[in-house]
PDB file of C-alpha atoms in Angstrom:
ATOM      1  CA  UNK A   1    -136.465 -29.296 -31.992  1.00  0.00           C
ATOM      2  CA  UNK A   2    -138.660 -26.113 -31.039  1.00  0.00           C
ATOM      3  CA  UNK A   3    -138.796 -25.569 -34.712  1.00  0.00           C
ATOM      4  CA  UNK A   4    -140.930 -28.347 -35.654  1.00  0.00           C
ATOM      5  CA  UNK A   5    -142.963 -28.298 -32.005  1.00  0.00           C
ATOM      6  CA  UNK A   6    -143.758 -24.605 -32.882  1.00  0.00           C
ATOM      7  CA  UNK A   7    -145.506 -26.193 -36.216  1.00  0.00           C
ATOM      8  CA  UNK A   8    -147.622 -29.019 -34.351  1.00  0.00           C
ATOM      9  CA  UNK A   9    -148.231 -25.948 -31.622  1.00  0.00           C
ATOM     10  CA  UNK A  10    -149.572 -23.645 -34.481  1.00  0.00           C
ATOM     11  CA  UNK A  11    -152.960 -25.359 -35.480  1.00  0.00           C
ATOM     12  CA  UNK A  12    -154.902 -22.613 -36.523  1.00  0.00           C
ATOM     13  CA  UNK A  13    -152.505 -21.121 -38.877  1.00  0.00           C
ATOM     14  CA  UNK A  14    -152.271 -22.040 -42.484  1.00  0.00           C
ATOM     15  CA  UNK A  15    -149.812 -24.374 -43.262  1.00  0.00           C
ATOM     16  CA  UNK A  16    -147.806 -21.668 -45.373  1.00  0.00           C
ATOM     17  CA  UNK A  17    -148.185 -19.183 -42.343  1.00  0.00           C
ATOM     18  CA  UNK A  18    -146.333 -21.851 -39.882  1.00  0.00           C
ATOM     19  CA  UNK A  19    -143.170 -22.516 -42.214  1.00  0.00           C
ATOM     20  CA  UNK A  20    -143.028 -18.454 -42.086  1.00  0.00           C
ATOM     21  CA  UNK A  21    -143.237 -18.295 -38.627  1.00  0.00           C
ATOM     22  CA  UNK A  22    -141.080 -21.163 -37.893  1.00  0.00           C
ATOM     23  CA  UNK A  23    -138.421 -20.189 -40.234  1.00  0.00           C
ATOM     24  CA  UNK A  24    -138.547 -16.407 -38.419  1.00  0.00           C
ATOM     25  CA  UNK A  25    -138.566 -18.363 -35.294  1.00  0.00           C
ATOM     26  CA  UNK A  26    -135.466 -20.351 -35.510  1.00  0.00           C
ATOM     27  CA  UNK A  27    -133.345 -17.699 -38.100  1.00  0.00           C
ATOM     28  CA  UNK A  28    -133.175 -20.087 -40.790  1.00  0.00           C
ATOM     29  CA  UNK A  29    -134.026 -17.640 -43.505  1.00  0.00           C
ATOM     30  CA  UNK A  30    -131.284 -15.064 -42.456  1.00  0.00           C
ATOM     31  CA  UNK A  31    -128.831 -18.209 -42.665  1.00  0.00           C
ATOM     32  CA  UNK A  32    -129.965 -18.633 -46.003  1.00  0.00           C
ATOM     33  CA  UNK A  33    -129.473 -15.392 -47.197  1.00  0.00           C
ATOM     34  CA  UNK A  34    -126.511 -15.368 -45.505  1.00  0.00           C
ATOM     35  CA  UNK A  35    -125.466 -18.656 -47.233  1.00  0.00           C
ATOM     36  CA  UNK A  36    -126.549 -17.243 -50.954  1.00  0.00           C
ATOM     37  CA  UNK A  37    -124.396 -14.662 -50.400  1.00  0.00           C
ATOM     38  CA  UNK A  38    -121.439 -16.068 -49.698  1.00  0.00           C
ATOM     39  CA  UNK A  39    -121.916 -18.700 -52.876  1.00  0.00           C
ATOM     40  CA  UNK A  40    -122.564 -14.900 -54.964  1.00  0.00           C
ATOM     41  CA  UNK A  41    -119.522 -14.095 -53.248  1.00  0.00           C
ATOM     42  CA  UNK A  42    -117.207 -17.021 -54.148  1.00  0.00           C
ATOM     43  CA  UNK A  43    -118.901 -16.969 -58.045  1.00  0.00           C
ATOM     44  CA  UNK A  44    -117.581 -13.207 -58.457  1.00  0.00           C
TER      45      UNK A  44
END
């Protein structure tokens, strides 16, 4: 739940800026590229 108070919290960023720093916040994109690379992985 921090992930989407940290977006409500974040007013004067741009809206793009907040996804950023929420994703960064709660290491969702390194389990996504973690993710894509195990589905690379299994393809191969």
């Amino acid at each position: 739940m921090e992930c989407f108070e940290l977006i409500h919290n974040k007013g004067k960023d741009t809206w793009s800026q907040k996804i950023f720093l929420t994703f960064k916040k709660c290491n969702v994109l390194k389990k996504i590229f973690l993710y894509l690379f195990v589905q690379v992985k299994a393809v191969t």
